[in-house]
Amino acid sequence: MSGPDFGALGEEAELVEVEPEAKQEILENKDVVVQHVHFDGLGRTKDDIIMYEICDVFKAKNLIDVMKKSHEAREKLLRLGIFRQVEVLIDTCQGDDALPNGLDVTFEVTELRRLTGSYNTMVGNNEGSMVLGLKFPNLFGRAEKVTFQFSYGTKETSYGLSFFKPQPGNFERNFSVNLYKVTGQFPWSSLRETDRGVSTEFNFPIWKTNHTLKWEGVWRELGCLARTASFSVREESGHSLKSSLSHAMVIDSRNSSILPRRGALLKINQELAGYTGGDVSFLKEDFEFQLNKQLLWDSVFSASLWGGMLVPIGDKPSSIADRFYLGGPTSVRGFSMYSIGPQSEGDYLGGEAYWAGGLHLYTPLPFRPGRGGFGDLFRTHFFLNAGNLCNLNYGDGPRAHLQKLAEYIRWSYGAGIVLRLGNIARLELNYCFPMGVQSGDRICDGVQFGAGIRFL
Amino acid sequence: MALAAEAFMTQLAAAEPWPENAALYQQLKDEQILLSDNASSLAVQAFLQMCNLPVRVVCRANAEYMSPSGKVPFIHVGNQVVSELGPIVQFVKAKGHSLSDGLDEVQKAEMKAYMELVNNMLLTAELYLQWCDDVTVEEVLEDVDQCCQALSQRLGTQPYFFNKQCKGLTFQYRRLVPKIRPTELDALVFGHLFTILTTQLTSDELSEKVKNYSNLIAFCRRIEQQYFEGHDKDSSSSATSRSAKRSLLR
């Protein structure tokens, strides 16, 4: 290492140059030891869960490493959901036992309050409702969380209470217990459903996949939404009890869940009902697959495939509340909401097997207005969707099943604009051309608007 | 709005003839149906038999939830669903079948009064007995006794409550006699009395009260023989087949 050639300035210049380089050497290459990690601001949080998240900081060998590991620890502490703010301070060690290369890392945290609440009003679908939410974060000091939501509307009332507990040191492994009452109105089937249930689920990661094991017990009450409901829907009215075990596996390598640019998603879900009690007995499988690839000029190509099958076990036929539905702005576009497949007098009954696929090309808006700001939330979108929904005769072989799913395919194509809402939802406005329409399907050709979190 | 809708439905009903596959829905016979619901269902079945309209009885566990009014029984005729005896009588009338056409206004009013009597006294007694077995059972029994007395007096020695003669002759007691048709009041009374007489309850007091009136027992037996014994193998009469094991003469 040689100094710069200042020539005329001579000794003074050399002195100035050497110092910063020498300091750099100390910072980058010299070994450091993290001697103490301090925490300021802990109240009800217990020590042991904090220890797990920050133990890596002690292993850092040089300053850059300390900064990196501290940053990672800060991210881990924030994801526990118990702190409002976490700030990191790195300083040299003071005090009697200080080593010359010793460092002190201090985390200054602000815990969330014991109780946070929210109150909103919602209006939609000829109904107004008041929603009250309460959250108790970090209830017993180890990142447990209790949430309560209550919605009181002009037509229906629903509530949910949930208790969540992660494993200390392994936040991705957690379990939760939920208690809920949910009511739904489904005008496409002239059906009203009220579910009161309790469920408990375990989440755990295995390598790159995330698994969920869940038991759910639901008391379901079905009723007709209108006096003109078809008799097939009327026959399903009444009470039933469903007790089911389910397992879900998710592998998600996308960079975002709304409008991803690259990566793939695979979700496989299975549910077995009837072996732990209840009136309904079935085996249900469904999967969701999505692949995204970035192309030239900031455009993204996306392909997705959904499918599912419901096999009733025993003599009783499947219930309308368990079957699959297809169609709508979030599913096969160009058709009305859930208005594809078996129907009776205008009420859609759902089907026991389905598949649906989509090919999309997302491009920035033409002429890129509002680039770098608001315009980036919008994308233009060209799509091709296809799918089929039917009931299978389980006595026939797989060849007959594939044949049945392949006849009467509904498909559609079109273009539109997509707006991204935060990281959770998206809005779409499309112009659709539905094709392969069968008698009984209801279409929405022309302009169709859709809002949701899960799109085909 | 509701009246206009009903008028519209009645118009629709009048348009179509009675189909072959009409069905009557009630709860499961042996393990689910209650005394009062059984009586109501039997009354409707008797009424439809008297009108000569074929109907098959279907038992479903969720029958009361399927019903548009929440009460059983209800009938599914063509595209329409009608529940309870009153609306069913109206519906059947719109299709052109009526049992009480031949009666004059005074008799019709009297018939309505007796039907209300049965509904108020007998139905209440059945409801009372199946839900609570309490001390004031004496009051209930007193009411039942009064109701049976009124019915017995009205019936007298005639075969039916209103004996309006209608067209046609029928072969009875080895003679051709003018045909006399029953009315919906007969169906209603039969439904309730038959159920009370043949269902085993915790106490026999209710059926004892009815048994005091021999003409009422004869009336029930007559209707059972005439309208229900014809279809012994049919599900529609298995409600009455229970009675075959427990005869009315005890």
XYZ file of C-alpha atoms in Angstrom:
706
model
C 0.000 0.000 0.000
C 1.601 3.317 -1.061
C 0.401 6.805 -0.430
C -0.697 9.171 -3.169
C 1.912 11.258 -4.878
C 1.314 14.803 -3.713
C 4.817 15.908 -4.323
C 4.794 19.550 -3.120
C 2.789 19.094 0.054
C 5.331 16.771 1.507
C 5.171 15.424 5.046
C 1.868 16.940 6.129
C -0.052 15.428 3.297
C 1.402 12.039 3.965
C 0.390 12.236 7.588
C -3.206 13.041 6.728
C -3.471 10.222 4.232
C -2.089 7.484 6.399
C -4.491 7.965 9.308
C -7.847 7.197 7.637
C -6.425 4.143 5.936
C -5.084 2.872 9.205
C -8.507 3.428 10.801
C -10.197 1.496 8.004
C -7.909 -1.367 8.735
C -9.016 -1.428 12.333
C -12.659 -1.415 11.414
C -12.698 -4.015 8.679
C -10.064 -6.584 9.303
C -9.457 -6.458 13.001
C -11.162 -9.074 15.097
C -13.736 -7.855 17.539
C -15.504 -9.567 20.343
C -19.008 -8.755 21.377
C -18.769 -8.638 25.114
C -22.137 -7.418 26.211
C -25.569 -7.137 24.700
C -27.867 -4.761 26.558
C -31.594 -4.441 26.356
C -33.366 -1.247 27.258
C -37.091 -1.065 27.545
C -38.149 -4.613 28.363
C -41.232 -4.718 30.513
C -43.354 -7.811 30.521
C -41.327 -9.651 27.888
C -39.537 -12.633 29.339
C -35.794 -12.999 28.916
C -35.638 -16.419 27.326
C -37.345 -15.562 24.080
C -35.081 -12.574 23.627
C -32.007 -14.732 24.161
C -32.900 -16.988 21.261
C -33.273 -14.120 18.829
C -30.005 -12.387 19.698
C -27.658 -15.277 20.383
C -26.159 -15.003 16.888
C -24.855 -11.519 17.626
C -22.258 -12.972 19.982
C -20.811 -15.033 17.179
C -19.762 -12.054 15.066
C -16.058 -11.783 14.366
C -15.543 -8.346 12.884
C -17.416 -5.065 12.833
C -19.200 -5.564 9.526
C -20.336 -8.930 10.793
C -21.561 -7.386 14.044
C -23.565 -4.828 12.107
C -25.046 -7.500 9.889
C -25.950 -9.856 12.732
C -27.402 -7.023 14.773
C -29.563 -6.044 11.850
C -30.755 -9.614 11.492
C -31.498 -9.797 15.206
C -33.480 -6.592 14.924
C -35.561 -8.090 12.112
C -36.151 -11.220 14.175
C -37.257 -9.198 17.173
C -39.652 -7.168 15.053
C -41.258 -10.231 13.527
C -42.240 -11.467 16.993
C -44.878 -8.778 16.908
C -44.249 -7.580 20.437
C -42.222 -4.422 19.872
C -43.262 -1.244 18.253
C -39.681 -0.124 17.648
C -36.254 -1.666 17.914
C -33.083 0.436 17.642
C -29.556 -0.886 17.683
C -26.503 0.923 19.093
C -23.004 -0.458 18.715
C -20.258 1.034 20.826
C -16.886 0.075 22.187
C -16.885 -1.559 25.535
C -16.358 0.628 28.596
C -15.757 -0.567 32.068
C -13.281 -2.679 34.001
C -13.448 -5.915 32.077
C -13.360 -4.212 28.687
C -11.103 -5.788 26.120
C -9.332 -3.512 23.655
C -11.438 -4.903 20.802
C -14.559 -5.419 22.823
C -17.907 -4.108 21.646
C -21.192 -3.496 23.367
C -24.408 -3.857 21.446
C -27.483 -2.188 22.902
C -31.018 -2.837 21.687
C -33.430 -0.082 22.620
C -36.944 -1.463 22.339
C -40.397 -0.093 22.864
C -42.945 -2.731 23.744
C -46.445 -2.603 22.332
C -49.145 -1.619 24.749
C -51.042 -4.398 26.480
C -54.245 -3.717 24.607
C -54.745 -2.167 21.219
C -58.109 -1.709 19.617
C -59.645 -0.587 16.377
C -63.099 0.378 15.351
C -64.371 0.618 11.789
C -67.648 0.746 9.995
C -68.151 -1.151 6.766
C -70.763 -0.729 4.116
C -71.401 -3.134 1.307
C -73.926 -5.510 -0.245
C -76.977 -3.699 1.164
C -75.620 -4.108 4.622
C -73.847 -1.833 7.035
C -71.808 -3.134 9.891
C -69.676 -2.010 12.754
C -66.416 -3.871 13.288
C -64.587 -3.820 16.581
C -61.146 -5.323 16.913
C -59.130 -5.921 20.069
C -55.618 -7.224 20.261
C -53.581 -8.289 23.282
C -50.010 -8.655 22.026
C -47.408 -10.403 24.108
C -49.936 -11.494 26.680
C -47.769 -13.580 29.010
C -44.378 -12.265 27.932
C -43.460 -14.882 25.340
C -45.039 -13.369 22.215
C -48.467 -14.967 22.781
C -51.247 -13.006 21.162
C -54.982 -12.917 21.681
C -57.152 -11.187 19.098
C -60.854 -10.613 19.168
C -62.943 -9.287 16.340
C -66.614 -8.544 16.482
C -68.764 -7.422 13.584
C -72.303 -6.272 14.197
C -74.311 -5.645 11.059
C -77.813 -4.827 9.996
C -78.275 -8.371 8.752
C -75.703 -10.626 10.350
C -73.382 -10.714 13.337
C -70.091 -12.502 13.445
C -67.152 -12.757 15.805
C -63.841 -14.443 16.197
C -61.478 -15.045 19.096
C -58.007 -16.359 18.524
C -55.044 -17.321 20.699
C -51.617 -17.606 19.125
C -48.415 -18.933 20.697
C -45.065 -19.368 18.990
C -42.345 -21.655 20.166
C -39.633 -19.598 21.925
C -36.649 -19.489 19.629
C -38.570 -20.831 16.667
C -41.168 -18.301 15.727
C -42.170 -20.149 12.559
C -43.314 -23.039 14.700
C -46.468 -21.954 16.412
C -49.943 -23.014 17.243
C -53.194 -21.178 17.512
C -56.685 -21.876 18.771
C -59.635 -20.084 17.210
C -63.272 -19.734 18.118
C -65.577 -18.133 15.595
C -69.002 -17.503 14.285
C -69.203 -16.456 10.675
C -72.241 -15.867 8.537
C -72.251 -15.682 4.794
C -74.829 -15.008 2.136
C -74.359 -16.567 -1.267
C -76.858 -15.166 -3.722
C -75.567 -17.309 -6.602
C -76.866 -20.365 -4.762
C -79.698 -18.651 -2.860
C -78.002 -19.981 0.231
C -77.307 -18.573 3.646
C -74.697 -20.241 5.828
C -73.860 -19.713 9.498
C -70.779 -21.439 10.843
C -69.940 -21.644 14.518
C -66.696 -23.388 15.058
C -63.535 -24.026 16.963
C -60.231 -24.888 15.380
C -56.707 -25.508 16.429
C -53.716 -25.456 14.135
C -49.996 -26.093 14.235
C -47.619 -24.458 11.808
C -44.102 -25.678 11.322
C -41.478 -25.350 8.640
C -39.649 -28.309 7.182
C -36.678 -27.239 5.061
C -38.134 -24.776 2.541
C -41.758 -25.732 2.968
C -44.317 -24.552 5.463
C -46.798 -27.047 6.876
C -50.014 -26.581 8.739
C -51.914 -29.271 10.622
C -55.371 -28.316 11.692
C -58.371 -29.790 13.421
C -61.647 -27.984 12.980
C -65.096 -28.590 14.416
C -67.915 -26.578 12.886
C -71.633 -26.470 13.529
C -73.062 -25.430 10.184
C -76.494 -24.083 9.618
C -77.706 -23.741 6.057
C -80.830 -21.967 4.979
C -82.540 -20.572 1.932
C -81.832 -16.973 1.132
C -85.144 -16.400 -0.638
C -88.497 -18.054 -0.888
C -87.730 -18.756 -4.543
C -84.700 -20.924 -3.788
C -84.635 -24.123 -5.807
C -85.698 -27.351 -4.145
C -82.174 -28.801 -4.375
C -80.935 -25.973 -2.168
C -83.970 -26.284 0.094
C -83.124 -29.934 0.651
C -79.751 -28.938 2.086
C -81.226 -26.634 4.737
C -80.753 -27.544 8.340
C -77.940 -28.188 10.775
C -74.910 -30.365 10.414
C -71.672 -30.879 12.276
C -68.333 -31.175 10.564
C -65.226 -32.356 12.346
C -62.178 -32.516 10.143
C -58.429 -32.860 10.136
C -56.500 -31.033 7.476
C -52.962 -30.604 6.321
C -51.572 -27.917 4.072
C -48.162 -27.494 2.555
C -46.921 -24.240 1.040
C -43.718 -23.540 -0.865
C -43.466 -19.902 -1.847
C -40.414 -18.457 -3.569
C -42.098 -15.414 -5.059
C -40.844 -11.972 -4.281
C -44.351 -10.726 -3.446
C -47.788 -12.269 -3.168
C -49.517 -9.559 -5.218
C -48.137 -9.066 -8.728
C -44.938 -11.085 -8.230
C -42.135 -10.677 -10.713
C -40.426 -13.974 -10.243
C -40.691 -17.155 -8.279
C -43.211 -19.905 -7.888
C -45.897 -20.928 -5.460
C -47.171 -24.402 -4.719
C -49.930 -25.032 -2.209
C -51.349 -28.487 -1.550
C -54.204 -28.895 0.846
C -56.050 -31.982 2.042
C -58.927 -32.376 4.418
C -60.413 -35.519 5.922
C -63.765 -35.148 7.626
C -65.825 -37.666 9.519
C -63.208 -39.726 11.316
C -63.246 -37.533 14.374
C -67.020 -37.326 14.619
C -69.603 -35.168 12.902
C -72.242 -35.721 10.252
C -70.223 -35.194 7.107
C -67.616 -37.577 5.838
C -65.349 -36.772 2.931
C -61.818 -36.493 1.650
C -60.985 -33.254 -0.088
C -57.832 -32.421 -2.010
C -56.925 -29.204 -3.685
C -53.824 -27.572 -5.042
C -52.698 -24.220 -6.352
C -49.656 -23.622 -8.517
C -48.250 -20.388 -9.892
C -45.116 -19.614 -11.867
C -43.799 -16.142 -12.707
C -41.036 -15.095 -15.012
C -39.755 -11.681 -15.879
C -39.443 -10.912 -19.583
C -38.027 -8.012 -21.581
C -39.101 -4.444 -21.008
C -40.398 -4.830 -17.471
C -43.136 -7.295 -18.371
C -43.932 -10.453 -16.448
C -45.361 -13.710 -17.699
C -47.386 -15.711 -15.210
C -49.005 -19.143 -15.416
C -51.284 -20.623 -12.813
C -53.163 -23.854 -12.308
C -55.751 -24.747 -9.683
C -57.562 -28.014 -9.147
C -59.438 -29.990 -6.563
C -61.498 -33.057 -5.858
C -64.036 -33.939 -3.173
C -64.728 -37.604 -2.500
C -67.659 -38.300 -0.181
C -67.061 -41.287 2.099
C -70.073 -43.460 2.779
C -73.561 -43.198 1.377
C -74.476 -39.627 2.074
C -74.034 -37.218 -0.818
C -71.740 -34.244 -0.412
C -73.042 -31.050 1.118
C -73.374 -27.837 -0.865
C -71.155 -26.119 1.702
C -68.184 -28.416 0.953
C -68.227 -28.405 -2.818
C -66.059 -26.345 -5.154
C -67.251 -23.355 -7.127
C -65.888 -21.797 -10.295
C -66.244 -18.551 -12.171
C -66.054 -14.885 -11.433
C -63.618 -11.996 -11.534
C -61.139 -13.816 -9.265
C -61.495 -17.173 -10.993
C -62.410 -17.790 -14.651
C -62.999 -14.223 -15.754
C -65.885 -13.441 -18.076
C -68.344 -15.503 -16.045
C -70.478 -14.321 -13.146
C -69.419 -15.073 -9.600
C -69.403 -18.842 -9.027
C -71.838 -19.290 -11.885
C -70.311 -22.206 -13.748
C -71.303 -25.822 -13.524
C -74.181 -27.845 -12.057
C -77.193 -25.735 -11.278
C -80.885 -26.124 -10.563
C -83.446 -23.431 -11.383
C -80.741 -20.763 -11.472
C -79.073 -21.728 -8.193
C -75.508 -22.987 -8.565
C -74.847 -26.120 -6.578
C -71.072 -26.430 -6.955
C -69.238 -29.520 -8.059
C -67.053 -32.222 -6.646
C -64.129 -31.815 -9.035
C -62.651 -28.870 -10.853
C -59.627 -27.486 -12.550
C -58.802 -23.962 -13.671
C -55.800 -22.453 -15.407
C -54.638 -19.028 -16.422
C -51.908 -17.467 -18.540
C -51.144 -13.813 -17.962
C -48.891 -11.174 -19.365
C -48.411 -8.130 -17.159
C -46.883 -5.013 -18.646
C -46.493 -1.491 -17.384
C -49.179 0.953 -18.438
C -48.784 2.157 -22.009
C -46.675 5.303 -22.172
C -45.829 4.755 -18.489
C -47.658 7.644 -16.838
C -46.729 8.459 -13.254
C -43.562 6.475 -13.506
C -41.649 6.103 -10.295
C -44.701 6.956 -8.239
C -48.381 6.260 -8.450
C -48.135 4.773 -11.948
C -46.095 1.852 -10.641
C -49.083 0.498 -8.763
C -50.924 -0.147 -12.029
C -50.199 -2.833 -14.580
C -51.817 -3.711 -17.880
C -52.836 -7.273 -18.077
C -53.629 -9.713 -20.912
C -55.095 -13.013 -19.883
C -56.346 -16.378 -21.031
C -58.371 -18.367 -18.485
C -59.931 -21.819 -18.745
C -61.591 -24.250 -16.392
C -64.227 -26.864 -15.761
C -66.371 -27.889 -12.804
C -68.395 -31.073 -12.643
C -69.408 -34.035 -10.545
C -67.629 -37.322 -11.098
C -68.931 -40.853 -10.845
C -66.410 -42.289 -8.469
C -67.094 -45.804 -9.652
C -65.481 -45.156 -13.038
C -61.729 -45.189 -13.488
C -59.351 -42.225 -13.746
C -59.556 -42.222 -17.532
C -63.291 -41.561 -17.371
C -62.690 -38.806 -14.811
C -60.154 -37.042 -17.019
C -62.517 -37.328 -19.922
C -65.329 -35.769 -17.935
C -63.130 -32.887 -16.816
C -61.955 -32.314 -20.371
C -65.347 -32.073 -22.009
C -67.250 -28.760 -21.870
C -64.239 -26.615 -21.029
C -65.150 -22.995 -20.379
C -62.533 -20.471 -21.326
C -62.120 -16.758 -21.783
C -59.592 -14.166 -22.879
C -59.276 -10.444 -22.534
C -57.294 -7.520 -21.221
C -57.515 -5.031 -18.442
C -55.836 -2.979 -15.763
C -54.670 -4.205 -12.385
C -54.165 -1.972 -9.345
C -52.100 -3.192 -6.446
C -53.385 -2.357 -2.954
C -50.539 -2.540 -0.484
C -49.189 -6.004 -0.211
C -52.457 -7.778 0.338
C -55.050 -7.119 -2.318
C -55.558 -6.144 -5.898
C -58.285 -4.595 -7.994
C -58.881 -5.496 -11.618
C -60.927 -3.957 -14.355
C -61.071 -6.234 -17.391
C -62.769 -6.534 -20.720
C -63.592 -10.228 -21.173
C -64.725 -12.524 -23.951
C -66.187 -15.705 -22.460
C -66.156 -18.807 -24.672
C -67.202 -22.402 -24.341
C -70.273 -21.287 -22.413
C -72.598 -24.155 -21.514
C -76.317 -23.836 -20.970
C -76.898 -22.870 -17.376
C -73.720 -20.788 -16.974
C -74.116 -17.115 -16.360
C -71.640 -14.890 -18.140
C -70.381 -11.394 -17.623
C -69.010 -10.512 -21.021
C -67.652 -7.058 -21.509
C -66.390 -5.070 -18.559
C -65.878 -6.948 -15.313
C -64.563 -5.564 -12.049
C -62.929 -7.680 -9.415
C -61.335 -7.165 -6.020
C -59.676 -9.759 -3.879
C -56.551 -11.389 -2.576
C -56.437 -14.614 -4.550
C -56.774 -14.509 -8.326
C -56.468 -17.187 -10.967
C -96.212 -7.293 -1.329
C -96.835 -10.616 0.332
C -100.494 -10.633 -0.688
C -99.656 -9.846 -4.283
C -97.057 -12.600 -4.315
C -99.564 -15.052 -2.876
C -102.161 -14.123 -5.443
C -99.585 -14.645 -8.161
C -98.640 -18.036 -6.754
C -102.267 -19.041 -6.623
C -102.636 -18.147 -10.282
C -99.604 -20.260 -11.107
C -100.972 -23.113 -9.058
C -104.263 -23.073 -10.828
C -102.538 -23.431 -14.151
C -101.105 -26.908 -13.658
C -102.870 -30.145 -12.845
C -101.848 -32.257 -9.883
C -98.647 -34.105 -10.832
C -97.886 -37.744 -10.197
C -94.786 -37.115 -8.136
C -96.197 -34.835 -5.446
C -94.439 -35.409 -2.162
C -95.196 -34.668 1.469
C -92.237 -34.093 3.751
C -92.169 -34.774 7.472
C -89.579 -35.761 10.047
C -88.390 -39.324 10.560
C -91.215 -41.469 11.802
C -89.877 -43.596 14.538
C -87.175 -41.588 16.182
C -87.798 -37.952 15.481
C -91.345 -36.802 14.861
C -93.239 -35.252 17.753
C -96.831 -35.838 18.737
C -98.166 -32.541 17.436
C -96.209 -32.757 14.180
C -97.403 -36.301 13.641
C -101.001 -35.168 14.141
C -100.590 -32.312 11.669
C -98.965 -34.577 9.114
C -101.668 -37.207 9.437
C -104.340 -34.545 9.040
C -102.802 -33.378 5.749
C -102.404 -36.937 4.519
C -106.037 -37.702 5.337
C -107.160 -34.532 3.587
C -105.254 -35.330 0.398
C -106.570 -38.888 0.434
C -110.096 -37.581 0.792
C -109.530 -35.351 -2.227
C -108.198 -38.351 -4.129
C -104.865 -36.654 -4.772
C -101.903 -39.026 -4.768
C -98.974 -38.031 -2.634
C -95.985 -39.957 -1.334
C -94.628 -39.364 2.134
C -90.909 -38.651 2.377
C -89.196 -38.622 5.770
C -86.242 -36.292 6.175
C -84.374 -35.394 9.321
C -84.193 -31.735 8.294
C -87.845 -31.454 7.219
C -88.650 -28.554 9.533
C -85.691 -26.541 8.194
C -86.671 -27.300 4.631
C -90.156 -25.939 5.206
C -90.630 -22.311 4.133
C -92.568 -21.507 7.301
C -90.602 -23.753 9.625
C -93.565 -26.033 10.275
C -94.208 -29.547 9.068
C -95.682 -31.038 7.033
C -95.133 -29.384 3.714
C -95.878 -30.586 0.223
C -93.714 -30.236 -2.866
C -95.986 -30.097 -5.868
C -94.422 -29.304 -9.227
C -92.299 -26.253 -8.504
C -94.120 -25.118 -5.418
C -93.695 -25.721 -1.744
C -96.655 -25.194 0.603
C -96.685 -25.901 4.318
C -99.391 -26.407 6.954
C -102.980 -27.539 6.528
C -104.554 -24.099 6.032
C -102.389 -23.008 3.091
C -102.490 -26.525 1.633
C -106.290 -26.452 1.606
C -106.146 -23.103 -0.217
C -103.575 -24.415 -2.671
C -105.599 -27.508 -3.449
C -108.700 -25.355 -3.847
C -106.868 -23.220 -6.426
C -106.258 -26.396 -8.381
C -109.959 -27.072 -8.432
C -110.317 -29.696 -5.692
C -112.334 -28.802 -2.686
C -114.163 -30.727 -0.061
C -116.158 -27.907 1.397
C -117.591 -26.427 -1.801
C -120.962 -27.864 -1.183
C -121.377 -26.160 2.161
C -123.215 -22.892 2.518
C -121.773 -19.844 4.230
C -123.115 -20.652 7.664
C -121.719 -24.168 7.531
C -118.377 -22.918 6.301
C -118.188 -20.537 9.223
C -119.118 -23.356 11.564
C -116.443 -25.546 10.048
C -113.828 -22.855 10.551
C -114.949 -22.492 14.150
C -114.583 -26.194 14.824
C -111.169 -26.251 13.173
C -110.065 -23.427 15.417
C -111.427 -25.361 18.395
C -109.362 -28.375 17.479
C -106.283 -26.256 16.924
C -106.669 -24.407 20.168
C -107.520 -27.308 22.411
C -106.199 -30.527 21.019
C -103.050 -29.104 19.498
C -102.244 -27.174 22.632
C -102.794 -30.291 24.702
C -100.401 -32.251 22.508
C -97.787 -29.525 22.662
C -98.202 -29.285 26.397
C -97.841 -32.979 26.948
C -94.778 -33.408 24.852
C -92.877 -30.521 26.355
C -93.799 -30.493 30.023
C -95.265 -33.024 32.357
C -96.479 -30.617 34.941
C -99.023 -30.106 37.683
C -101.518 -28.112 35.635
C -102.185 -31.142 33.501
C -105.674 -31.160 34.990
C -106.524 -27.909 33.216
C -105.266 -29.262 29.935
C -107.269 -32.458 30.322
C -110.356 -30.455 31.194
C -109.954 -28.505 27.953
C -109.499 -31.679 25.958
C -112.584 -33.158 27.497
C -114.622 -30.118 26.583
C -113.319 -30.151 23.045
C -114.102 -33.828 22.597
C -117.536 -33.287 24.024
C -118.242 -30.525 21.510
C -116.946 -32.634 18.638
C -118.880 -35.654 19.762
C -122.082 -33.695 19.987
C -121.574 -32.173 16.548
C -120.818 -35.542 15.021
C -123.723 -37.301 16.653
C -124.497 -40.455 14.722
C -123.508 -39.129 11.313
C -120.523 -40.469 9.423
C -118.847 -37.057 8.955
C -119.145 -33.644 10.494
C -120.862 -32.035 7.557
C -122.956 -34.438 5.618
C -123.680 -32.531 2.485
C -124.801 -34.878 -0.173
C -122.955 -34.609 -3.448
C -123.343 -36.055 -6.878
C -123.076 -39.757 -7.318
C -124.083 -42.872 -5.476
C -121.971 -45.161 -3.458
C -122.395 -48.747 -2.410
C -122.743 -49.027 1.340
C -124.391 -51.612 3.561
C -125.444 -53.496 0.397
C -127.410 -50.549 -0.835
C -126.849 -47.702 -3.152
C -126.862 -44.554 -1.095
C -126.118 -40.933 -1.951
C -122.485 -40.171 -1.669
C -121.436 -38.095 1.294
C -117.993 -36.563 1.283
C -115.892 -35.567 4.236
C -114.430 -32.089 4.644
C -111.118 -30.767 5.848
C -112.500 -30.615 9.369
C -112.832 -34.388 9.281
C -109.225 -34.684 8.167
C -108.019 -32.385 10.938
C -109.998 -34.112 13.676
C -108.910 -37.518 12.421
C -105.262 -36.480 12.428
C -105.306 -35.280 15.999
C -107.540 -37.903 17.565
C -105.828 -40.776 15.826
C -102.420 -39.594 16.980
C -103.629 -39.139 20.549
C -105.197 -42.562 20.598
C -102.324 -44.479 19.104
C -99.158 -42.873 20.416
C -97.755 -44.153 23.635
C -97.081 -41.382 26.099
C -95.929 -41.232 29.676
C -99.509 -41.123 30.846
C -102.645 -42.439 29.252
C -104.872 -39.713 30.556
C -105.187 -37.890 27.257
C -106.260 -40.927 25.305
C -108.585 -41.990 28.105
C -110.414 -38.704 27.805
C -110.931 -39.241 24.093
C -112.008 -42.833 24.572
C -114.947 -41.691 26.616
C -116.648 -40.734 23.375
C -117.383 -43.872 21.425
C -118.624 -42.090 18.312
C -115.289 -40.327 17.963
C -113.466 -43.652 18.113
C -115.791 -45.110 15.507
C -115.217 -42.036 13.341
C -111.441 -42.490 13.466
C -111.676 -46.156 12.685
C -113.971 -45.494 9.780
C -111.676 -42.943 8.196
C -108.674 -45.157 8.746
C -110.337 -48.067 7.059
C -111.645 -46.047 4.186
C -108.626 -43.924 3.313
C -105.544 -45.596 4.669
C -105.991 -49.307 4.545
C -105.941 -49.365 0.770
C -102.206 -48.780 0.633
C -100.831 -51.122 3.203
C -97.487 -51.485 1.480
C -97.150 -47.790 0.802
C -95.041 -45.620 3.065
C -97.975 -43.288 3.404
C -99.814 -45.693 5.592
C -96.969 -46.910 7.722
C -97.928 -44.088 10.040
C -101.119 -45.962 10.509
C -99.532 -49.399 10.328
C -98.269 -48.783 13.820
C -101.884 -48.776 14.833
C -102.338 -52.188 13.315
C -100.236 -53.507 16.137
C -102.080 -51.478 18.714
C -105.713 -51.698 17.848
C -108.053 -48.848 18.571
C -110.120 -51.152 20.720
C -108.042 -51.493 23.800
